[in-house]
PDB file of C-alpha atoms in Angstrom:
ATOM      1  CA  ASP J   1     104.613  76.364 101.528  1.00 58.00           C
ATOM      2  CA  ALA J   2     104.336  76.071 105.420  1.00 60.00           C
ATOM      3  CA  LYS J   3     100.839  76.308 106.838  1.00 88.00           C
ATOM      4  CA  THR J   4      99.796  78.966 109.192  1.00 95.00           C
ATOM      5  CA  THR J   5      97.336  78.995 112.118  1.00 95.00           C
ATOM      6  CA  GLN J   6      95.286  82.174 112.977  1.00 97.00           C
ATOM      7  CA  PRO J   7      92.408  82.732 115.314  1.00 97.00           C
ATOM      8  CA  PRO J   8      89.128  82.821 113.435  1.00 96.00           C
ATOM      9  CA  SER J   9      88.035  86.285 114.695  1.00 97.00           C
ATOM     10  CA  MET J  10      88.814  89.128 117.065  1.00 97.00           C
ATOM     11  CA  ASP J  11      87.430  92.438 118.075  1.00 96.00           C
ATOM     12  CA  CYS J  12      89.270  95.608 118.561  1.00 95.00           C
ATOM     13  CA  ALA J  13      88.322  99.059 119.897  1.00 96.00           C
ATOM     14  CA  GLU J  14      88.717 101.994 117.550  1.00 97.00           C
ATOM     15  CA  GLY J  15      91.965 103.870 118.228  1.00 96.00           C
ATOM     16  CA  ARG J  16      93.588 100.930 120.067  1.00 96.00           C
ATOM     17  CA  ALA J  17      96.269  98.678 118.891  1.00 97.00           C
ATOM     18  CA  ALA J  18      95.203  95.463 117.316  1.00 97.00           C
ATOM     19  CA  ASN J  19      97.584  92.511 117.700  1.00 97.00           C
ATOM     20  CA  LEU J  20      96.998  89.670 115.341  1.00 98.00           C
ATOM     21  CA  PRO J  21      98.814  86.458 116.043  1.00 98.00           C
ATOM     22  CA  CYS J  22      99.964  83.766 113.596  1.00 97.00           C
ATOM     23  CA  ASN J  23     101.520  80.490 114.173  1.00 97.00           C
ATOM     24  CA  HIS J  24     103.812  79.048 111.511  1.00 95.00           C
ATOM     25  CA  SER J  25     105.853  76.422 113.420  1.00 94.00           C
ATOM     26  CA  THR J  26     106.819  74.487 110.332  1.00 92.00           C
ATOM     27  CA  ILE J  27     108.331  77.529 108.497  1.00 92.00           C
ATOM     28  CA  SER J  28     111.530  76.802 106.678  1.00 89.00           C
ATOM     29  CA  GLY J  29     114.664  79.035 106.524  1.00 88.00           C
ATOM     30  CA  ASN J  30     113.825  80.558 103.159  1.00 86.00           C
ATOM     31  CA  GLU J  31     110.142  81.348 103.794  1.00 88.00           C
ATOM     32  CA  TYR J  32     108.956  84.875 104.352  1.00 91.00           C
ATOM     33  CA  VAL J  33     105.913  85.719 106.453  1.00 94.00           C
ATOM     34  CA  TYR J  34     103.387  87.878 104.462  1.00 93.00           C
ATOM     35  CA  TRP J  35     100.337  89.582 105.693  1.00 96.00           C
ATOM     36  CA  TYR J  36      97.437  90.587 103.460  1.00 96.00           C
ATOM     37  CA  ARG J  37      93.993  91.826 104.196  1.00 97.00           C
ATOM     38  CA  GLN J  38      90.666  91.689 102.423  1.00 97.00           C
ATOM     39  CA  ILE J  39      88.005  94.335 103.043  1.00 95.00           C
ATOM     40  CA  HIS J  40      84.457  93.143 102.380  1.00 90.00           C
ATOM     41  CA  SER J  41      85.136  91.023  99.205  1.00 82.00           C
ATOM     42  CA  GLN J  42      87.385  93.457  97.643  1.00 93.00           C
ATOM     43  CA  GLY J  43      90.658  92.186  96.247  1.00 95.00           C
ATOM     44  CA  PRO J  44      93.232  91.247  98.865  1.00 96.00           C
ATOM     45  CA  GLN J  45      95.695  93.983  99.724  1.00 95.00           C
ATOM     46  CA  TYR J  46      99.239  93.560 100.741  1.00 93.00           C
ATOM     47  CA  ILE J  47     100.182  94.820 104.183  1.00 96.00           C
ATOM     48  CA  ILE J  48     103.748  93.836 105.097  1.00 94.00           C
ATOM     49  CA  HIS J  49     106.247  90.994 104.985  1.00 92.00           C
ATOM     50  CA  GLY J  50     109.432  89.923 106.710  1.00 93.00           C
ATOM     51  CA  LEU J  51     112.007  87.115 107.086  1.00 92.00           C
ATOM     52  CA  LYS J  52     113.325  87.371 110.715  1.00 92.00           C
ATOM     53  CA  ASN J  53     113.684  90.960 111.562  1.00 88.00           C
ATOM     54  CA  ASN J  54     110.801  93.093 112.833  1.00 94.00           C
ATOM     55  CA  GLU J  55     109.282  95.254 110.057  1.00 95.00           C
ATOM     56  CA  THR J  56     107.344  98.504 110.065  1.00 96.00           C
ATOM     57  CA  ASN J  57     105.669 100.464 107.335  1.00 94.00           C
ATOM     58  CA  GLU J  58     102.920 103.063 107.168  1.00 94.00           C
ATOM     59  CA  MET J  59     100.183 100.453 107.664  1.00 94.00           C
ATOM     60  CA  ALA J  60     101.482  98.109 110.292  1.00 97.00           C
ATOM     61  CA  SER J  61     104.343  96.509 112.239  1.00 98.00           C
ATOM     62  CA  LEU J  62     105.319  92.848 111.974  1.00 98.00           C
ATOM     63  CA  ILE J  63     106.982  91.197 114.934  1.00 98.00           C
ATOM     64  CA  ILE J  64     108.604  87.749 114.246  1.00 97.00           C
ATOM     65  CA  THR J  65     109.767  85.645 117.084  1.00 96.00           C
ATOM     66  CA  GLU J  66     113.430  84.694 117.267  1.00 95.00           C
ATOM     67  CA  ASP J  67     112.656  81.079 116.317  1.00 95.00           C
ATOM     68  CA  ARG J  68     110.408  82.250 113.501  1.00 95.00           C
ATOM     69  CA  LYS J  69     107.696  79.862 114.539  1.00 95.00           C
ATOM     70  CA  SER J  70     105.162  82.739 115.178  1.00 96.00           C
ATOM     71  CA  SER J  71     104.576  86.280 114.325  1.00 97.00           C
ATOM     72  CA  THR J  72     102.282  89.211 115.268  1.00 98.00           C
ATOM     73  CA  LEU J  73     100.890  91.810 113.037  1.00 98.00           C
ATOM     74  CA  ILE J  74     100.211  95.116 114.937  1.00 98.00           C
ATOM     75  CA  LEU J  75      97.872  97.741 113.662  1.00 97.00           C
ATOM     76  CA  PRO J  76      98.870 100.589 115.937  1.00 96.00           C
ATOM     77  CA  HIS J  77      95.667 102.636 115.933  1.00 94.00           C
ATOM     78  CA  ALA J  78      92.878 100.636 114.479  1.00 96.00           C
ATOM     79  CA  THR J  79      90.108 102.519 112.672  1.00 96.00           C
ATOM     80  CA  LEU J  80      86.706 101.342 111.517  1.00 96.00           C
ATOM     81  CA  ARG J  81      88.255 101.030 108.052  1.00 95.00           C
ATOM     82  CA  ASP J  82      90.547  98.312 109.326  1.00 97.00           C
ATOM     83  CA  THR J  83      87.646  95.892 109.696  1.00 97.00           C
ATOM     84  CA  ALA J  84      88.621  93.166 107.345  1.00 97.00           C
ATOM     85  CA  VAL J  85      89.880  89.502 107.047  1.00 97.00           C
ATOM     86  CA  TYR J  86      93.592  89.350 107.745  1.00 98.00           C
ATOM     87  CA  TYR J  87      95.704  86.583 106.139  1.00 97.00           C
ATOM     88  CA  CYS J  88      99.059  85.409 107.368  1.00 97.00           C
ATOM     89  CA  ILE J  89     100.897  83.571 104.577  1.00 94.00           C
ATOM     90  CA  VAL J  90     104.285  82.109 104.450  1.00 90.00           C
ATOM     91  CA  ARG J  91     106.203  81.506 101.208  1.00 85.00           C
ATOM     92  CA  VAL J  92     109.453  81.413  99.495  1.00 78.00           C
ATOM     93  CA  LEU J  93     110.663  84.714  97.867  1.00 69.00           C
ATOM     94  CA  GLY J  94     112.760  84.410  94.731  1.00 60.00           C
ATOM     95  CA  SER J  95     111.432  81.363  93.246  1.00 60.00           C
ATOM     96  CA  ASN J  96     109.872  81.406  89.768  1.00 58.00           C
ATOM     97  CA  ASP J  97     106.354  81.685  91.099  1.00 61.00           C
ATOM     98  CA  TYR J  98     104.837  84.034  93.591  1.00 66.00           C
ATOM     99  CA  LYS J  99     101.660  82.104  94.101  1.00 76.00           C
ATOM    100  CA  LEU J 100      99.971  82.780  97.503  1.00 84.00           C
ATOM    101  CA  SER J 101      97.870  80.234  99.316  1.00 86.00           C
ATOM    102  CA  PHE J 102      95.177  81.852 101.389  1.00 91.00           C
ATOM    103  CA  GLY J 103      93.728  80.318 104.457  1.00 91.00           C
ATOM    104  CA  ALA J 104      90.637  81.305 106.388  1.00 93.00           C
ATOM    105  CA  GLY J 105      92.406  84.261 108.035  1.00 96.00           C
ATOM    106  CA  THR J 106      91.350  86.247 111.085  1.00 97.00           C
ATOM    107  CA  THR J 107      88.147  88.360 110.786  1.00 97.00           C
ATOM    108  CA  VAL J 108      88.951  91.609 112.566  1.00 98.00           C
ATOM    109  CA  THR J 109      86.079  93.783 113.630  1.00 97.00           C
ATOM    110  CA  VAL J 110      86.984  97.313 114.855  1.00 97.00           C
ATOM    111  CA  ARG J 111      84.245  98.754 117.047  1.00 96.00           C
ATOM    112  CA  ALA J 112      83.558 102.405 117.772  1.00 94.00           C
TER     113      ALA J 112
ATOM    114  CA  GLU T   1      99.544 104.520  92.179  1.00 74.00           C
ATOM    115  CA  PRO T   2      99.385 101.822  89.570  1.00 77.00           C
ATOM    116  CA  GLU T   3      96.586  99.322  89.863  1.00 92.00           C
ATOM    117  CA  VAL T   4      95.179  96.297  88.425  1.00 96.00           C
ATOM    118  CA  THR T   5      91.870  96.826  86.661  1.00 97.00           C
ATOM    119  CA  GLN T   6      89.295  94.126  85.936  1.00 98.00           C
ATOM    120  CA  THR T   7      86.149  94.110  83.670  1.00 97.00           C
ATOM    121  CA  PRO T   8      83.382  93.505  83.914  1.00 97.00           C
ATOM    122  CA  SER T   9      82.651  94.195  87.679  1.00 97.00           C
ATOM    123  CA  HIS T  10      79.693  91.942  87.528  1.00 97.00           C
ATOM    124  CA  GLN T  11      78.507  89.417  84.843  1.00 97.00           C
ATOM    125  CA  VAL T  12      75.363  87.293  84.799  1.00 98.00           C
ATOM    126  CA  THR T  13      75.273  84.375  82.458  1.00 97.00           C
ATOM    127  CA  GLN T  14      73.341  81.262  81.784  1.00 97.00           C
ATOM    128  CA  MET T  15      74.744  77.827  82.438  1.00 97.00           C
ATOM    129  CA  GLY T  16      76.671  76.421  79.488  1.00 97.00           C
ATOM    130  CA  GLN T  17      77.647  79.871  78.073  1.00 98.00           C
ATOM    131  CA  GLU T  18      81.143  81.043  77.588  1.00 98.00           C
ATOM    132  CA  VAL T  19      82.524  83.850  79.712  1.00 98.00           C
ATOM    133  CA  ILE T  20      85.654  86.014  79.347  1.00 98.00           C
ATOM    134  CA  LEU T  21      86.818  87.968  82.260  1.00 98.00           C
ATOM    135  CA  ARG T  22      89.401  90.621  81.482  1.00 97.00           C
ATOM    136  CA  CYS T  23      92.280  92.182  83.409  1.00 97.00           C
ATOM    137  CA  VAL T  24      94.842  94.872  82.807  1.00 97.00           C
ATOM    138  CA  PRO T  25      97.809  94.080  85.088  1.00 95.00           C
ATOM    139  CA  ILE T  26     100.295  96.734  86.123  1.00 91.00           C
ATOM    140  CA  SER T  27     102.352  97.582  83.114  1.00 87.00           C
ATOM    141  CA  ASN T  28     105.805  96.539  84.152  1.00 85.00           C
ATOM    142  CA  HIS T  29     104.786  93.397  85.964  1.00 89.00           C
ATOM    143  CA  LEU T  30     105.825  89.924  84.699  1.00 88.00           C
ATOM    144  CA  TYR T  31     103.653  87.475  86.552  1.00 89.00           C
ATOM    145  CA  PHE T  32      99.897  87.198  86.358  1.00 93.00           C
ATOM    146  CA  TYR T  33      97.451  85.278  88.384  1.00 94.00           C
ATOM    147  CA  TRP T  34      93.752  84.421  88.580  1.00 97.00           C
ATOM    148  CA  TYR T  35      92.163  83.534  91.935  1.00 97.00           C
ATOM    149  CA  ARG T  36      88.534  82.968  92.753  1.00 97.00           C
ATOM    150  CA  GLN T  37      86.350  83.241  95.895  1.00 97.00           C
ATOM    151  CA  ILE T  38      83.052  81.589  96.228  1.00 96.00           C
ATOM    152  CA  LEU T  39      80.852  83.448  98.557  1.00 94.00           C
ATOM    153  CA  GLY T  40      81.768  82.878 102.134  1.00 91.00           C
ATOM    154  CA  GLN T  41      84.729  80.739 101.237  1.00 93.00           C
ATOM    155  CA  LYS T  42      88.579  81.142 100.993  1.00 93.00           C
ATOM    156  CA  VAL T  43      90.434  82.842  98.303  1.00 95.00           C
ATOM    157  CA  GLU T  44      91.554  80.082  95.974  1.00 95.00           C
ATOM    158  CA  PHE T  45      94.388  80.024  93.468  1.00 94.00           C
ATOM    159  CA  LEU T  46      93.497  79.116  89.969  1.00 96.00           C
ATOM    160  CA  VAL T  47      96.497  79.799  87.689  1.00 95.00           C
ATOM    161  CA  SER T  48      99.761  81.688  87.323  1.00 92.00           C
ATOM    162  CA  PHE T  49     101.185  82.962  84.058  1.00 92.00           C
ATOM    163  CA  TYR T  50     104.704  83.902  83.264  1.00 89.00           C
ATOM    164  CA  ASN T  51     106.534  84.398  79.925  1.00 87.00           C
ATOM    165  CA  ASN T  52     103.490  83.760  78.000  1.00 90.00           C
ATOM    166  CA  GLU T  53     102.692  80.439  79.462  1.00 92.00           C
ATOM    167  CA  ILE T  54     100.983  78.930  82.360  1.00 93.00           C
ATOM    168  CA  SER T  55     103.598  78.351  85.250  1.00 89.00           C
ATOM    169  CA  GLU T  56     101.285  76.695  87.681  1.00 90.00           C
ATOM    170  CA  LYS T  57      97.610  75.770  87.904  1.00 92.00           C
ATOM    171  CA  SER T  58      95.391  74.303  90.590  1.00 93.00           C
ATOM    172  CA  GLU T  59      93.104  71.290  90.289  1.00 94.00           C
ATOM    173  CA  ILE T  60      90.201  73.738  89.959  1.00 95.00           C
ATOM    174  CA  PHE T  61      91.701  75.080  86.636  1.00 96.00           C
ATOM    175  CA  ASP T  62      90.436  72.184  84.348  1.00 95.00           C
ATOM    176  CA  ASP T  63      89.909  72.052  80.762  1.00 96.00           C
ATOM    177  CA  GLN T  64      86.989  74.481  80.871  1.00 96.00           C
ATOM    178  CA  PHE T  65      89.293  77.242  81.857  1.00 98.00           C
ATOM    179  CA  SER T  66      91.908  78.993  79.787  1.00 97.00           C
ATOM    180  CA  VAL T  67      94.039  82.051  80.119  1.00 97.00           C
ATOM    181  CA  GLU T  68      95.583  84.364  77.490  1.00 95.00           C
ATOM    182  CA  ARG T  69      97.588  87.513  77.156  1.00 92.00           C
ATOM    183  CA  PRO T  70      96.482  88.501  73.748  1.00 85.00           C
ATOM    184  CA  ASP T  71      98.059  91.793  73.239  1.00 85.00           C
ATOM    185  CA  GLY T  72     100.774  92.356  75.728  1.00 78.00           C
ATOM    186  CA  SER T  73      98.534  94.372  78.105  1.00 86.00           C
ATOM    187  CA  ASN T  74      95.359  92.454  78.773  1.00 93.00           C
ATOM    188  CA  PHE T  75      95.177  89.188  80.646  1.00 96.00           C
ATOM    189  CA  THR T  76      92.074  87.140  80.134  1.00 97.00           C
ATOM    190  CA  LEU T  77      90.413  84.244  81.794  1.00 98.00           C
ATOM    191  CA  LYS T  78      87.877  82.212  79.709  1.00 98.00           C
ATOM    192  CA  ILE T  79      85.337  79.737  81.018  1.00 98.00           C
ATOM    193  CA  ARG T  80      84.085  77.646  78.040  1.00 96.00           C
ATOM    194  CA  SER T  81      80.892  76.308  79.372  1.00 96.00           C
ATOM    195  CA  THR T  82      79.842  77.770  82.669  1.00 97.00           C
ATOM    196  CA  LYS T  83      78.428  75.768  85.531  1.00 97.00           C
ATOM    197  CA  LEU T  84      76.437  76.841  88.515  1.00 97.00           C
ATOM    198  CA  GLU T  85      79.411  76.189  90.682  1.00 97.00           C
ATOM    199  CA  ASP T  86      81.500  78.687  88.745  1.00 97.00           C
ATOM    200  CA  SER T  87      79.562  81.433  90.416  1.00 98.00           C
ATOM    201  CA  ALA T  88      82.219  83.319  92.374  1.00 98.00           C
ATOM    202  CA  MET T  89      84.286  86.421  92.595  1.00 98.00           C
ATOM    203  CA  TYR T  90      87.250  86.292  90.253  1.00 98.00           C
ATOM    204  CA  PHE T  91      90.398  88.251  91.101  1.00 98.00           C
ATOM    205  CA  CYS T  92      93.245  88.989  88.823  1.00 97.00           C
ATOM    206  CA  ALA T  93      96.690  89.769  90.286  1.00 95.00           C
ATOM    207  CA  SER T  94     100.081  90.688  88.992  1.00 93.00           C
ATOM    208  CA  SER T  95     103.505  90.910  90.492  1.00 89.00           C
ATOM    209  CA  GLY T  96     106.898  92.192  89.310  1.00 80.00           C
ATOM    210  CA  SER T  97     110.322  90.539  88.965  1.00 61.00           C
ATOM    211  CA  ARG T  98     112.114  88.085  91.194  1.00 54.00           C
ATOM    212  CA  THR T  99     114.089  90.876  92.826  1.00 55.00           C
ATOM    213  CA  ASP T 100     111.151  92.829  94.063  1.00 63.00           C
ATOM    214  CA  THR T 101     109.163  92.261  97.311  1.00 69.00           C
ATOM    215  CA  GLY T 102     106.991  89.588  95.816  1.00 73.00           C
ATOM    216  CA  GLU T 103     103.919  91.585  96.650  1.00 86.00           C
ATOM    217  CA  LEU T 104     100.921  90.561  94.526  1.00 90.00           C
ATOM    218  CA  PHE T 105      98.701  93.436  93.481  1.00 92.00           C
ATOM    219  CA  PHE T 106      95.022  92.385  93.169  1.00 95.00           C
ATOM    220  CA  GLY T 107      92.247  93.912  91.133  1.00 97.00           C
ATOM    221  CA  GLU T 108      88.832  94.625  92.729  1.00 96.00           C
ATOM    222  CA  GLY T 109      87.414  91.509  91.162  1.00 97.00           C
ATOM    223  CA  SER T 110      84.762  90.416  88.636  1.00 98.00           C
ATOM    224  CA  ARG T 111      81.652  88.780  90.168  1.00 98.00           C
ATOM    225  CA  LEU T 112      80.307  86.014  87.997  1.00 98.00           C
ATOM    226  CA  THR T 113      76.802  84.765  88.494  1.00 98.00           C
ATOM    227  CA  VAL T 114      75.751  81.630  86.647  1.00 98.00           C
ATOM    228  CA  LEU T 115      72.005  80.999  86.412  1.00 97.00           C
TER     229      LEU T 115
END
């Protein structure tokens, strides 16, 4: 699986949008971009994933650049409960194994 | 909403003892996983399990570790002779078929403390 690069930490004001960048310059054509988060040592939680089109769900939006070498996860109105470690992961979908490889992620702190 | 459940939530054991961590994956899922997270470190893949056999394992998953799906619903991780360095949070996860989103559903974890 391609590797990703994320900033180690970022702060965000409550109620504002949080934009989390991820660099995956070695991504291959059949690799999807996944975002997970982990709130205070709980089990990781799926947020969103995409291949090349922008995606939106009830939790977040995912913007993938046209060359697919980077992406941004957007939390539109951050709340205190969004304080977590956010992981950007790229992997192939549809293979026989769905193993995820977690990096260090971005620690997001939402401040009141 | 269906969820992955894990027991126990916390187990304290003496070095050298055997430990079994239990997981009930989501009922129609086909792929099962164990991950661990040592305090302050990354979430690390241990093993994946499909069609009643291990499909992939990491170098962490040595002969001291084993997994089993004994009754079609539970998925267990056994550590035969625990070491101090096995102290960690252990997460079970499951996922569906190849045609779904590939999302992994994680349990809340079992914290293992080896003394």
